[in-house]
Amino acid sequence: MGNHDYRGSILAQLDFNVNKWVPNNLWKAQLGGKNTILKSFNGKTSVDLAWIDTSPFILKYRNCPGTKTYDFQSVGYPFYVPGSPTSSAFDIALQQKVDELDAALTQNDYVTTWRLALGHHAIRSNSHHKDTVELLNQVDEVLWKHGVHAYVNGHDHDLQHVTRTYCCVFDQGTPAYGTEEDSDPACNQIEVPPIAFSTVDSAPYTSNSVPMNGRPMHYFTSGAGSMPRVDDTYPELDDSAINAKYWSPEPGFLEIQAKEQELNFFFYDKYGNKQYDFQIKK
């Protein structure tokens, strides 16, 4: 669920009595640790979808919420006092979510054709919000460990394709942690997340690790469906820039097609015109 979803009552979106009207129960909201396996009609292609609830990982939603309220307690997280040192109980609950993700991926190791992970916040982003240190520290390693082919997110209001040949390393200089726009700027100094992996040599996994079999990790942002930031400019996102494959601030969407020997990604603009495509092959 996104950061805006957590403001107010998160159960309003998760409660069965609210969404039971959906025909044939095609839509079910689930939080971390619950994977979905999709299979083709002929049974030759399958996709393991790992859902990651990223919002509770973001420290500023607890330390610097401003006038906003983030309803983490309704989904089982312990009470947290904004501005206090990080609660060990909250950290334990987050680690349990990471362990659930690890266990769910382990259960389906070598079972499906393709593996995708999905969350609201970017692990890697070259635009407005930049890389998310908390997810690099705690989540990225699990995806590489299990050979996930791509991570798909929203949050940044644009379209992006970014790659890395190593996991977990924060390599964008000084972290842009930021605060909620109406919070006390002083609280930004409270419990700033440390960078767990600062050099490529410290990366737990690289493209040469066994799970990746020589391929990089792909990170796709599809967050341009509502309010794109068309005034943002990122000249460093030229197609020739290292790790940056594509970026657009225009409204648009991402389509993913899974076949037996290839996984295809397509970015479309608001008119349905294809703007970019990329293919991962077996």
Coordinates of C-alpha atoms in Angstrom, one line a residue:
M1 CA 0.0 0.0 0.0
G2 CA 1.2 3.5 -0.7
N3 CA 2.1 6.3 1.7
H4 CA -1.2 8.1 0.9
D5 CA -3.2 4.8 1.6
Y6 CA -1.8 4.7 5.1
R7 CA -3.0 8.2 6.0
G8 CA -6.3 7.7 7.8
S9 CA -7.8 4.2 8.0
I10 CA -5.8 1.5 6.1
L11 CA -8.5 -1.0 7.0
A12 CA -11.0 0.9 4.8
Q13 CA -9.1 -0.5 1.8
L14 CA -8.3 -3.9 3.2
D15 CA -11.5 -4.9 4.9
F16 CA -13.4 -7.7 3.1
N17 CA -16.8 -6.0 3.8
V18 CA -15.6 -3.0 1.9
N19 CA -14.3 -4.7 -1.3
K20 CA -16.4 -7.8 -1.4
W21 CA -18.5 -6.3 -4.2
V22 CA -15.7 -6.9 -6.7
P23 CA -17.0 -9.5 -9.2
N24 CA -15.6 -13.0 -8.5
N25 CA -13.3 -11.6 -5.9
L26 CA -10.8 -10.8 -8.6
W27 CA -9.1 -8.1 -6.4
K28 CA -7.7 -8.9 -3.0
A29 CA -5.5 -6.6 -1.1
Q30 CA -2.6 -8.4 0.7
L31 CA 0.4 -7.1 2.5
G32 CA 3.9 -8.6 2.7
G33 CA 4.8 -12.2 2.7
K34 CA 2.0 -13.3 0.4
N35 CA 3.1 -14.3 -3.1
T36 CA 0.8 -14.8 -6.1
I37 CA 1.6 -17.3 -8.9
L38 CA 0.1 -16.6 -12.3
K39 CA 0.1 -19.3 -14.9
S40 CA -0.6 -19.3 -18.7
F41 CA -3.5 -21.3 -20.1
N42 CA -1.1 -23.9 -21.6
G43 CA 0.8 -24.2 -18.3
K44 CA 4.2 -23.4 -19.9
T45 CA 4.7 -20.0 -18.4
S46 CA 4.3 -18.9 -14.8
V47 CA 5.1 -15.7 -12.9
D48 CA 5.8 -15.5 -9.1
L49 CA 4.6 -12.1 -7.9
A50 CA 6.1 -11.1 -4.5
W51 CA 4.1 -8.2 -2.9
I52 CA 6.1 -6.0 -0.5
D53 CA 4.4 -3.4 1.8
T54 CA 7.1 -0.8 1.7
S55 CA 5.5 2.1 3.6
P56 CA 6.3 0.9 7.1
F57 CA 10.0 0.7 6.2
I58 CA 10.2 4.5 5.6
L59 CA 11.6 6.2 8.7
K60 CA 10.3 9.7 8.0
Y61 CA 6.7 8.5 8.2
R62 CA 7.4 7.6 11.8
N63 CA 9.9 10.3 12.8
C64 CA 8.7 13.2 10.7
P65 CA 5.0 12.8 9.9
G66 CA 4.1 16.4 10.4
T67 CA 0.3 16.7 10.8
K68 CA -0.3 13.4 9.0
T69 CA -1.2 10.1 10.7
Y70 CA 0.1 6.9 9.3
D71 CA -2.1 4.0 10.4
F72 CA 0.5 1.2 10.8
Q73 CA -1.0 -0.1 14.0
S74 CA -4.2 -1.4 12.2
V75 CA -2.1 -3.9 10.3
G76 CA -0.2 -5.3 13.3
Y77 CA 2.7 -2.9 13.8
P78 CA 3.4 -1.7 17.4
F79 CA 2.6 1.8 18.5
Y80 CA 5.3 4.3 17.6
V81 CA 5.7 7.8 19.0
P82 CA 6.8 10.2 16.2
G83 CA 10.2 11.8 16.9
S84 CA 11.3 9.0 19.3
P85 CA 14.2 6.8 18.8
T86 CA 13.4 3.9 16.5
S87 CA 11.4 1.3 18.4
S88 CA 13.0 -2.1 18.7
A89 CA 9.5 -3.6 18.6
F90 CA 8.8 -1.9 15.3
D91 CA 12.2 -3.1 14.0
I92 CA 11.4 -6.6 15.0
A93 CA 8.0 -6.4 13.2
L94 CA 9.8 -5.1 10.0
Q95 CA 12.3 -7.9 10.1
Q96 CA 9.5 -10.4 10.4
K97 CA 8.1 -9.0 7.1
V98 CA 11.5 -9.4 5.5
D99 CA 11.7 -13.0 6.8
E100 CA 8.2 -13.7 5.4
L101 CA 9.3 -12.4 2.0
D102 CA 12.4 -14.6 2.1
A103 CA 10.3 -17.6 3.1
A104 CA 7.7 -17.0 0.4
L105 CA 10.4 -16.7 -2.3
T106 CA 12.2 -19.7 -1.0
Q107 CA 9.0 -21.8 -1.3
N108 CA 8.8 -21.0 -5.0
D109 CA 12.5 -21.2 -5.8
Y110 CA 13.0 -22.9 -9.2
V111 CA 9.2 -23.4 -9.5
T112 CA 8.2 -20.5 -11.8
T113 CA 9.4 -19.2 -15.1
W114 CA 9.7 -15.6 -14.0
R115 CA 9.8 -13.7 -10.7
L116 CA 8.7 -10.2 -10.1
A117 CA 8.6 -8.1 -6.9
L118 CA 6.2 -5.2 -6.5
G119 CA 6.0 -2.4 -3.9
H120 CA 5.0 1.2 -3.7
H121 CA 8.4 2.9 -3.1
A122 CA 11.3 2.7 -5.4
I123 CA 14.4 0.7 -4.4
R124 CA 16.3 2.4 -7.2
S125 CA 15.2 5.8 -8.7
N126 CA 17.1 8.5 -10.6
S127 CA 14.4 11.1 -10.2
H128 CA 12.4 12.9 -7.6
H129 CA 12.7 10.6 -4.5
K130 CA 16.0 9.0 -5.4
D131 CA 17.0 5.6 -4.1
T132 CA 15.3 4.4 -0.9
V133 CA 18.1 3.7 1.7
E134 CA 15.8 1.6 4.0
L135 CA 14.8 -0.7 1.1
L136 CA 18.4 -1.0 -0.1
N137 CA 19.4 -2.0 3.5
Q138 CA 16.6 -4.5 4.2
V139 CA 14.8 -5.7 1.0
D140 CA 17.0 -5.5 -2.1
E141 CA 19.3 -8.3 -0.9
V142 CA 16.4 -10.8 -0.5
L143 CA 15.4 -10.1 -4.2
W144 CA 18.9 -10.8 -5.4
K145 CA 19.2 -13.9 -3.2
H146 CA 16.3 -15.5 -5.0
G147 CA 17.0 -14.3 -8.5
V148 CA 14.1 -12.0 -8.9
H149 CA 14.1 -10.6 -12.5
A150 CA 12.6 -7.2 -11.8
Y151 CA 11.2 -4.9 -9.1
V152 CA 8.2 -2.7 -10.1
N153 CA 7.1 0.4 -8.1
G154 CA 5.2 3.6 -8.1
H155 CA 5.7 6.6 -5.8
D156 CA 7.8 8.7 -8.2
H157 CA 5.4 10.3 -10.6
D158 CA 7.1 9.3 -13.8
L159 CA 8.2 6.3 -15.8
Q160 CA 11.7 4.8 -15.3
H161 CA 13.8 1.8 -16.1
V162 CA 17.0 1.6 -14.1
T163 CA 19.4 -1.3 -13.8
R164 CA 22.3 -2.4 -11.4
T165 CA 24.9 -5.1 -11.6
Y166 CA 25.2 -5.2 -7.8
C167 CA 22.7 -5.2 -5.0
C168 CA 22.1 -3.0 -2.0
V169 CA 24.7 -0.3 -2.4
F170 CA 23.7 3.3 -2.0
D171 CA 25.7 5.0 -4.8
Q172 CA 24.0 8.4 -5.2
G173 CA 26.2 10.5 -2.9
T174 CA 24.5 12.1 0.0
P175 CA 21.1 10.5 0.8
A176 CA 18.1 12.9 0.3
Y177 CA 16.0 11.7 3.2
G178 CA 13.7 14.7 3.4
T179 CA 10.7 15.2 5.7
E180 CA 7.0 15.4 5.2
E181 CA 6.3 18.9 3.8
D182 CA 4.5 20.2 7.0
S183 CA 6.9 18.7 9.6
D184 CA 9.5 20.3 11.8
P185 CA 12.7 20.3 9.8
A186 CA 14.7 19.6 13.0
C187 CA 13.2 16.1 13.2
N188 CA 15.0 15.2 10.0
Q189 CA 18.1 14.7 12.1
I190 CA 16.4 12.0 14.3
E191 CA 17.3 8.5 13.5
V192 CA 18.5 9.0 9.9
P193 CA 18.8 5.5 8.4
P194 CA 22.5 4.4 8.1
I195 CA 23.8 3.2 4.8
A196 CA 24.5 -0.6 5.2
F197 CA 26.3 -1.0 2.0
S198 CA 28.4 1.9 0.7
T199 CA 30.8 0.3 -1.9
V200 CA 30.4 -2.3 -4.6
D201 CA 32.9 -4.5 -2.9
S202 CA 30.5 -4.7 0.1
A203 CA 27.6 -5.8 -2.1
P204 CA 26.2 -9.2 -0.9
Y205 CA 25.3 -10.2 -4.5
T206 CA 26.3 -9.1 -8.0
S207 CA 25.3 -10.1 -11.5
N208 CA 27.9 -12.9 -11.3
S209 CA 26.3 -14.5 -8.3
V210 CA 24.6 -17.8 -8.9
P211 CA 20.9 -16.6 -8.5
M212 CA 21.4 -13.9 -11.2
N213 CA 23.3 -16.0 -13.8
G214 CA 25.1 -13.0 -15.3
R215 CA 22.1 -10.7 -15.6
P216 CA 21.5 -7.3 -13.8
M217 CA 18.5 -6.5 -11.7
H218 CA 15.9 -4.3 -13.4
Y219 CA 13.9 -1.7 -11.6
F220 CA 10.8 -0.2 -13.2
T221 CA 8.9 2.8 -11.9
S222 CA 5.3 3.3 -13.1
G223 CA 3.9 6.2 -11.2
A224 CA 2.7 8.5 -13.9
G225 CA -0.9 7.5 -14.0
S226 CA -2.3 10.5 -12.1
M227 CA -0.2 13.6 -11.3
P228 CA 3.1 13.5 -13.3
R229 CA 5.8 16.0 -12.5
V230 CA 6.2 17.3 -16.0
D231 CA 8.4 20.2 -14.8
D232 CA 11.1 17.9 -13.4
T233 CA 14.3 17.7 -15.4
Y234 CA 17.0 15.1 -15.0
P235 CA 19.7 15.6 -17.7
E236 CA 21.7 12.7 -16.1
L237 CA 18.9 10.4 -17.3
D238 CA 20.1 10.5 -20.9
D239 CA 19.8 7.0 -22.4
S240 CA 23.6 6.8 -22.5
A241 CA 23.9 7.4 -18.7
I242 CA 25.1 4.4 -16.7
N243 CA 22.3 2.4 -15.2
A244 CA 19.6 4.7 -16.6
K245 CA 17.7 3.0 -19.5
Y246 CA 14.6 5.2 -19.7
W247 CA 12.9 8.1 -18.0
S248 CA 9.8 10.2 -18.9
P249 CA 7.9 12.7 -16.8
E250 CA 4.8 12.4 -19.1
P251 CA 1.6 10.6 -18.1
G252 CA 1.7 6.9 -18.9
F253 CA 1.6 3.3 -17.9
L254 CA 3.6 0.1 -17.8
E255 CA 2.5 -3.2 -19.4
I256 CA 4.3 -6.5 -18.6
Q257 CA 4.0 -9.6 -20.9
A258 CA 5.4 -12.9 -19.8
K259 CA 6.2 -15.7 -22.3
E260 CA 8.0 -18.9 -21.9
Q261 CA 11.4 -17.6 -23.1
E262 CA 11.0 -13.8 -22.7
L263 CA 9.7 -11.2 -20.2
N264 CA 8.6 -8.0 -22.0
F265 CA 8.1 -4.5 -20.5
F266 CA 6.3 -1.7 -22.4
F267 CA 5.9 1.9 -21.4
Y268 CA 2.9 3.7 -23.1
D269 CA 2.0 7.4 -23.0
K270 CA -1.5 8.6 -22.1
Y271 CA -2.7 8.1 -25.6
G272 CA -1.7 4.4 -25.7
N273 CA 1.3 4.9 -27.9
K274 CA 4.3 2.8 -27.1
Q275 CA 7.3 4.9 -26.0
Y276 CA 9.7 2.2 -24.8
D277 CA 10.1 -1.5 -24.7
F278 CA 12.6 -3.9 -23.0
Q279 CA 13.0 -7.6 -23.1
I280 CA 14.6 -10.1 -20.6
K281 CA 15.4 -13.4 -22.2
K282 CA 15.9 -16.8 -20.6

